[in-house]
Amino acid sequence: MSLTRVVLTSGRSLDLSELRLSSTYGGTLEGYPCKPVNDLKINGLVRAAEHAHPSVPVHLVPPRREYPDQYAGAFGPVEVLPAVACVGAFHSTALDRAHDPVLRRSALTIIWFQPTARVPYGCDAEEALRGVDWEGLARDFEL
């Protein structure tokens, strides 16, 4: 059973079976949002997703980075990512049309960032999420 369905710009429908939302900067004890901190956060999300689903490929949608006019500290200029980090396990029909559609599906874990904690739905999902190249990134598996 899926939590929601997302429709890619290619027209392919994806079922979201698992979703983890977290505050991008939640738990940050000191420092400020900057490239080194953001890169650590992103790399941590990718590693955690790879560990949680080792047989499924993981794709990071490159996040939008903003540079507000604020004082640059020791680690460089302030760089801010969207407020919510999302890790979703998506499934769809098999990539290879020759495969039995009952026994085969395709899967991809996607990491993306968005401004709110809204669950993606249909064509109203973040544009960057809807633009994922499913055919080039996902992998078929047998049920």
XYZ file of C-alpha atoms in Angstrom:
143
model
C 0.000 0.000 0.000
C 1.400 3.382 -0.914
C 1.368 6.543 1.173
C 0.845 8.685 -1.905
C 1.412 8.744 -5.642
C 3.684 11.203 -7.430
C 3.493 11.820 -11.162
C 6.801 12.624 -12.828
C 7.037 15.163 -15.640
C 7.656 12.156 -17.922
C 4.156 10.923 -17.020
C 5.344 7.896 -15.001
C 3.483 7.344 -11.713
C 5.491 6.518 -8.607
C 4.158 5.016 -5.392
C 5.738 6.320 -2.203
C 6.012 3.476 0.307
C 8.212 5.126 2.940
C 8.948 8.767 3.756
C 11.285 10.319 6.294
C 11.075 14.074 6.869
C 13.551 15.929 9.035
C 14.443 19.507 9.796
C 17.457 20.382 7.665
C 19.168 22.144 10.549
C 17.478 20.319 13.442
C 20.000 19.189 16.011
C 22.685 21.602 14.847
C 24.312 22.664 18.100
C 26.740 25.280 16.940
C 28.011 26.971 13.833
C 25.930 28.383 11.042
C 24.551 27.098 7.739
C 27.437 27.072 5.288
C 28.742 24.833 2.518
C 30.779 22.486 4.785
C 27.839 21.995 7.173
C 25.397 21.484 4.290
C 27.679 19.004 2.537
C 27.994 16.983 5.771
C 24.199 16.953 6.162
C 23.657 15.848 2.555
C 26.340 13.145 2.699
C 24.849 11.844 5.954
C 21.403 11.561 4.358
C 22.827 9.694 1.353
C 24.780 7.253 3.549
C 21.751 6.608 5.778
C 19.533 5.948 2.735
C 22.090 3.563 1.231
C 22.303 1.711 4.560
C 18.508 1.524 5.001
C 17.908 0.074 1.512
C 21.199 -1.473 0.343
C 19.755 -3.164 -2.761
C 18.039 -0.023 -4.073
C 19.877 2.829 -5.811
C 19.839 6.229 -4.109
C 19.497 9.527 -5.940
C 20.033 13.006 -4.508
C 18.059 15.783 -6.159
C 20.555 18.662 -5.936
C 19.087 21.122 -3.429
C 18.567 24.804 -4.054
C 21.173 26.781 -2.104
C 20.516 30.376 -1.062
C 23.122 32.905 -0.038
C 21.555 35.563 2.173
C 23.453 38.786 2.658
C 24.879 37.903 6.078
C 28.297 38.019 7.675
C 30.574 35.250 6.414
C 32.193 33.330 9.266
C 35.298 31.187 9.433
C 33.758 28.491 7.201
C 32.770 30.839 4.383
C 29.560 32.548 3.385
C 26.183 31.661 4.833
C 24.532 29.043 2.605
C 20.977 27.954 3.372
C 19.178 24.838 2.161
C 15.372 24.452 2.174
C 13.974 23.772 5.653
C 12.914 20.125 5.230
C 15.093 17.188 4.170
C 13.109 14.311 2.629
C 14.078 10.691 2.002
C 11.495 8.664 0.109
C 11.338 5.037 -1.027
C 9.555 4.988 -4.385
C 8.291 2.097 -6.530
C 6.823 1.961 -10.010
C 6.173 -0.462 -12.835
C 9.141 -2.382 -14.227
C 11.580 -0.509 -16.438
C 11.849 -3.414 -18.869
C 8.436 -3.801 -20.506
C 9.276 -7.440 -21.315
C 9.143 -8.269 -17.597
C 5.965 -9.603 -16.055
C 4.244 -6.529 -14.528
C 2.849 -8.651 -11.687
C 6.232 -10.063 -10.642
C 8.548 -7.129 -11.400
C 8.668 -3.529 -10.194
C 11.268 -0.768 -10.243
C 12.579 1.074 -7.203
C 14.599 4.141 -6.283
C 15.272 5.945 -3.023
C 15.171 9.695 -3.600
C 16.537 12.440 -1.353
C 15.270 15.976 -1.876
C 14.750 19.190 0.052
C 11.598 21.301 0.228
C 10.436 24.399 2.129
C 7.606 22.714 4.087
C 6.779 19.335 5.651
C 4.068 18.678 3.058
C 3.833 15.121 1.714
C 4.277 15.145 -2.076
C 1.157 14.305 -4.041
C 0.401 13.817 -7.727
C 1.515 16.696 -9.899
C 1.757 19.039 -6.887
C 5.105 17.619 -5.724
C 8.272 19.732 -5.862
C 9.282 20.331 -9.490
C 12.803 18.990 -8.882
C 11.336 15.745 -7.513
C 8.954 15.417 -10.466
C 11.858 15.833 -12.885
C 13.798 12.759 -11.704
C 15.049 10.538 -14.552
C 13.419 7.329 -13.312
C 14.390 5.255 -16.342
C 18.052 6.200 -15.936
C 18.275 5.867 -12.147
C 15.835 3.212 -10.866
C 16.471 -0.532 -10.842
C 14.080 -3.416 -11.521
C 13.549 -6.056 -8.865
C 11.484 -9.206 -8.521
C 8.689 -9.373 -5.941
